Structures are given as structure tokens and as C-alpha cells.
Short mmCIF file of C-alpha atoms in Angstrom, two decimals:
data_model
loop_
_atom_site.label_atom_id
_atom_site.label_comp_id
_atom_site.label_asym_id
_atom_site.label_seq_id
_atom_site.Cartn_x
_atom_site.Cartn_y
_atom_site.Cartn_z
CA MET A 1 -38.50 29.69 -89.55
CA VAL A 2 -35.68 27.32 -88.62
CA ASN A 3 -32.51 27.55 -90.67
CA ARG A 4 -32.19 24.04 -92.17
CA LYS A 5 -28.38 24.40 -92.25
CA GLU A 6 -28.48 24.15 -88.48
CA LYS A 7 -29.36 20.96 -86.64
CA ILE A 8 -32.71 21.10 -84.81
CA GLU A 9 -31.71 20.79 -81.17
CA ASN A 10 -33.14 17.81 -79.21
CA LEU A 11 -35.44 16.79 -82.07
CA PRO A 12 -34.91 13.02 -81.59
CA GLU A 13 -36.03 13.37 -77.97
CA ARG A 14 -39.22 15.18 -79.01
CA LEU A 15 -39.96 12.61 -81.72
CA THR A 16 -39.46 9.83 -79.17
CA LYS A 17 -41.78 11.63 -76.75
CA ILE A 18 -44.51 11.75 -79.43
CA ARG A 19 -44.08 8.03 -80.04
CA GLN A 20 -44.17 7.22 -76.31
CA ILE A 21 -47.21 9.41 -75.56
CA ASN A 22 -49.11 7.76 -78.41
CA LYS A 23 -47.87 4.31 -77.29
CA VAL A 24 -46.79 3.26 -80.77
CA ASN A 25 -43.76 1.29 -81.89
CA ILE A 26 -41.35 2.59 -84.54
CA LYS A 27 -43.14 0.65 -87.31
CA THR A 28 -46.52 2.24 -86.46
CA PHE A 29 -44.90 5.65 -86.00
CA ALA A 30 -43.44 5.37 -89.51
CA GLU A 31 -46.64 4.09 -91.13
CA LYS A 32 -48.86 6.76 -89.59
CA SER A 33 -46.38 9.44 -90.69
CA GLY A 34 -46.13 8.06 -94.23
CA LEU A 35 -42.40 7.34 -93.81
CA GLN A 36 -40.18 4.34 -94.49
CA TYR A 37 -39.30 2.38 -91.33
CA THR A 38 -35.55 3.06 -91.65
CA THR A 39 -36.17 6.77 -92.26
CA ALA A 40 -38.27 7.07 -89.09
CA GLN A 41 -35.71 5.04 -87.15
CA ASN A 42 -32.90 7.35 -88.27
CA TYR A 43 -34.94 10.41 -87.24
CA LEU A 44 -35.62 8.91 -83.81
CA LEU A 45 -31.95 8.01 -83.32
CA GLY A 46 -30.77 11.40 -84.57
CA THR A 47 -28.57 9.86 -87.28
CA ARG A 48 -30.48 11.69 -89.99
CA GLU A 49 -32.12 15.12 -90.09
CA PRO A 50 -35.78 15.21 -91.28
CA THR A 51 -36.92 17.42 -94.13
CA LEU A 52 -39.50 20.06 -93.26
CA GLU A 53 -42.02 18.15 -95.40
CA ASN A 54 -41.50 14.99 -93.32
CA LEU A 55 -41.73 16.99 -90.10
CA ARG A 56 -45.09 18.32 -91.33
CA LYS A 57 -46.21 14.74 -92.04
CA ILE A 58 -45.30 13.67 -88.50
CA ALA A 59 -47.00 16.70 -86.97
CA GLU A 60 -50.21 16.10 -88.92
CA ALA A 61 -50.26 12.35 -88.28
CA PHE A 62 -50.01 12.81 -84.50
CA ASN A 63 -51.82 16.15 -84.14
CA VAL A 64 -48.59 17.80 -82.94
CA ASN A 65 -47.87 21.52 -82.74
CA ILE A 66 -45.21 22.04 -85.44
CA ASN A 67 -43.65 24.92 -83.46
CA TRP A 68 -43.11 22.61 -80.47
CA LEU A 69 -41.67 19.95 -82.77
CA LEU A 70 -39.14 22.43 -84.20
CA THR A 71 -38.28 24.41 -81.06
CA GLY A 72 -39.60 22.57 -78.01
CA LYS A 73 -41.68 25.64 -77.10
CA GLY A 74 -45.43 25.86 -76.62
CA GLU A 75 -48.05 23.11 -76.31
CA ILE A 76 -47.13 19.67 -77.65
CA PHE A 77 -50.50 19.00 -79.26
CA ILE A 78 -52.84 21.21 -81.23
CA SER A 79 -56.53 21.23 -80.43
CA LYS A 80 -58.06 17.83 -81.21
CA LYS A 81 -60.86 19.60 -83.02
CA THR A 82 -58.52 21.37 -85.44
CA MET A 83 -58.44 18.87 -88.27
CA MET A 84 -58.68 15.36 -89.60
CA PRO A 85 -55.50 13.97 -91.24
CA LYS A 86 -55.03 15.40 -94.72
CA THR A 87 -54.89 11.95 -96.35
CA PHE A 88 -58.26 11.09 -94.78
CA ARG A 89 -59.83 14.38 -95.90
CA GLU A 90 -58.61 13.75 -99.45
CA ARG A 91 -60.06 10.24 -99.36
CA ILE A 92 -63.43 11.58 -98.13
CA LYS A 93 -63.54 14.16 -100.95
CA LYS A 94 -62.87 11.45 -103.54
CA ASP A 95 -65.47 9.06 -102.10
CA ILE A 96 -68.12 11.77 -101.70
CA ALA A 97 -67.69 12.78 -105.36
CA ALA A 98 -68.74 9.25 -106.34
CA VAL A 99 -72.14 9.28 -104.57
CA ASN A 100 -75.38 11.20 -105.12
CA GLY A 101 -76.59 14.17 -103.10
CA GLU A 102 -79.14 12.10 -101.18
CA VAL A 103 -76.35 10.20 -99.44
CA ILE A 104 -74.70 13.47 -98.37
CA ASP A 105 -78.03 14.88 -97.16
CA SER A 106 -78.54 11.79 -94.99
CA LEU A 107 -75.33 12.40 -92.99
CA SER A 108 -75.96 13.49 -89.40
CA PHE A 109 -73.09 16.00 -89.70
CA LYS A 110 -73.88 17.35 -93.21
CA ASP A 111 -73.98 20.94 -91.90
CA ARG A 112 -70.34 20.59 -90.75
CA LEU A 113 -69.07 18.73 -93.81
CA ASN A 114 -67.39 21.73 -95.49
CA ASP A 115 -65.55 22.62 -92.27
CA ILE A 116 -64.44 18.99 -91.88
CA LEU A 117 -63.14 18.81 -95.44
CA SER A 118 -61.30 22.14 -95.10
CA GLY A 119 -59.70 21.06 -91.80
CA LYS A 120 -61.61 23.43 -89.51
CA ASP A 121 -63.61 20.70 -87.77
CA LYS A 122 -63.10 17.06 -86.82
CA LEU A 123 -65.28 13.96 -87.09
CA ARG A 124 -65.95 11.85 -84.01
CA ARG A 125 -65.31 8.10 -84.30
CA LEU A 126 -69.04 7.38 -84.53
CA GLU A 127 -69.27 9.85 -87.42
CA VAL A 128 -66.36 8.14 -89.19
CA ILE A 129 -68.24 4.84 -88.84
CA GLU A 130 -71.42 6.44 -90.17
CA LEU A 131 -69.55 7.96 -93.12
CA ALA A 132 -67.85 4.68 -94.08
CA ARG A 133 -71.14 2.80 -94.03
CA LYS A 134 -73.13 5.39 -95.97
CA LEU A 135 -70.42 5.78 -98.61
CA GLY A 136 -70.00 2.01 -98.85
CA GLN A 137 -66.29 2.16 -97.98
CA PRO A 138 -64.21 -0.33 -95.92
CA LEU A 139 -64.68 0.54 -92.26
CA GLU A 140 -61.17 -0.51 -91.21
CA GLU A 141 -59.61 1.77 -93.86
CA TYR A 142 -61.60 4.80 -92.67
CA LEU A 143 -60.74 4.10 -89.03
CA VAL A 144 -57.03 3.75 -89.82
CA LEU A 145 -56.92 6.87 -92.04
CA SER A 146 -58.79 8.96 -89.45
CA ASN A 147 -56.47 7.77 -86.64
CA TYR A 148 -59.41 6.24 -84.76
CA MET A 149 -58.26 2.62 -85.01
CA PRO A 150 -56.75 1.44 -81.69
CA ASP A 151 -53.00 0.84 -82.06
CA VAL A 152 -53.32 -2.83 -81.09
CA PHE A 153 -55.12 -3.43 -84.40
CA ASP A 154 -51.90 -2.75 -86.36
CA LYS A 155 -50.91 -6.43 -86.39
CA ALA A 156 -54.47 -7.69 -86.24
CA LEU A 157 -55.39 -5.99 -89.52
CA GLY A 158 -52.99 -8.37 -91.24
CA ASN A 159 -55.38 -11.15 -90.21
CA ASP A 160 -58.05 -11.73 -92.88
CA LYS A 161 -60.52 -13.09 -90.31
CA ILE A 162 -60.43 -9.88 -88.26
CA VAL A 163 -60.69 -7.68 -91.34
CA GLY A 164 -63.59 -9.83 -92.53
CA MET A 165 -65.32 -9.42 -89.19
CA LEU A 166 -64.95 -5.64 -89.33
CA ARG A 167 -66.42 -5.65 -92.83
CA ASN A 168 -69.38 -7.81 -91.86
CA ILE A 169 -70.81 -6.01 -88.83
CA GLY A 170 -73.29 -4.06 -90.92
CA THR A 171 -76.31 -5.22 -88.90
CA LEU A 172 -75.03 -3.42 -85.79
CA THR A 173 -75.70 0.23 -85.05
CA ASP A 174 -72.80 2.71 -85.27
CA GLU A 175 -72.65 2.83 -81.45
CA GLU A 176 -72.51 -0.98 -81.24
CA ILE A 177 -69.72 -1.09 -83.83
CA SER A 178 -67.72 1.42 -81.78
CA GLU A 179 -68.24 -0.73 -78.67
CA VAL A 180 -67.16 -3.86 -80.57
CA ILE A 181 -63.93 -2.10 -81.61
CA ASP A 182 -63.22 -1.05 -78.02
CA SER A 183 -64.00 -4.54 -76.68
CA LEU A 184 -62.00 -6.29 -79.37
CA SER A 185 -59.01 -4.02 -78.75
CA LEU A 186 -58.97 -5.18 -75.10
CA VAL A 187 -59.16 -8.83 -76.20
CA LEU A 188 -56.33 -8.28 -78.69
CA GLU A 189 -54.17 -6.56 -76.07
CA GLY A 190 -54.54 -9.63 -73.84
CA TYR A 191 -53.84 -11.95 -76.76
CA MET A 192 -50.73 -10.02 -77.83
CA ALA A 193 -49.45 -9.91 -74.24
CA ARG A 194 -49.93 -13.69 -73.91
CA LYS A 195 -48.10 -14.31 -77.20
CA GLU A 196 -45.23 -12.10 -76.04
CA LYS A 197 -44.92 -14.10 -72.79
CA GLU A 198 -44.93 -17.36 -74.74
CA LYS A 199 -42.21 -16.02 -77.05
CA LYS A 200 -40.02 -15.08 -74.05
CA LYS A 201 -40.42 -18.55 -72.54
CA ASN A 202 -39.27 -20.29 -75.74
#
């Protein structure tokens, strides 16, 4: 265990590396970690030392090996199959408690549900889509909480039209919804890039 009276060496560089590998800006890094923007910014700049609790939040949000985060040793990421984010697992437990057993029995991954909820197994994106639809929960919320929403959607989800579209694609199959999300993310990337060029010109 690291002595918290001592500064964690090169931590800002490792935090920056996590952000760069995941291709997220500081705002998204903070939101996914459950931190205030200024707090995350201070951690990244090295002007403030994170608490162990906040380091755990960052590690869980980005699937990072906490030992690497603290010491720089070992693999950067833990196995992708290890767990879903804790906040998402807690949300699933709450939403499952509100439905009847028939809904649970209809899930294609019902045999793995206990392992998923305990953090021993991980849902695929298609399974997250299936779960949101069968539990009657907002698809975009489940995708964001499970870390399966493409990063380019961060700004787009502030647009009511896009959120409305995601909520009204119920006639498509789960596979088609996943393809729509991938396709729309490419469109949004082009749109955001065009807007950025226009901003630089003005």
C-alpha cells in the first residue's frame, strides 16, 4: 500500500496516458470518473494529489489496473471481462428488482446474470441494448453507464433530437441498433470536425 504522506511519483503522466489512450477530453475524463472538472484537471496537472477513493473511481471507470496507476508497474488495463462499472451494476440491480421473473428469464444471458452483477463477468454491448429494452430503461443511459457509448456522443447527448432518436429505435433489432450507433458516431465525428474547422476560420 502506498504511503499517502508521500507523493505518488509520475501520477499525472499516467492519468494523462489513460485519457489519451481512451481519446477523451478532460471533461469526459472527469464525468466518467465521477469527479468535478476542476478536480480532474488538478490531478492531471499534478497540482493536487488524488484521494485513494478517487483513484479507485478512475481505475474502475477506465478499466485500469490500480497497481499500475499507483506505481507504474504491471499491465495498464485489467481484463476487459473482469467487470462492468460499479455504478452500472448498481443501476441494473435496482431496475431488475422492479420487474417480474419472466423478464429476467427472457434474457439471453440470464445464466451469467449473477456473475455480471457481482463483477465477475461483463456484458457485451448487444447485451446492454437487450437489457435496456427488456427492462424498459433509456438506452442512452445504459450505454453511457456501461461505457459502451462512443465518446463522440458526449456533446450529442445534449441534443434532444439525438436522444429522442435513440429512444425511438425500438422497431430495430439489437444488432441493428448497435450498427446505428456505430454509423451515427462516424457521422457525428465528421460533423464535429467540420464545426471545429468552421470555428477556426471565424
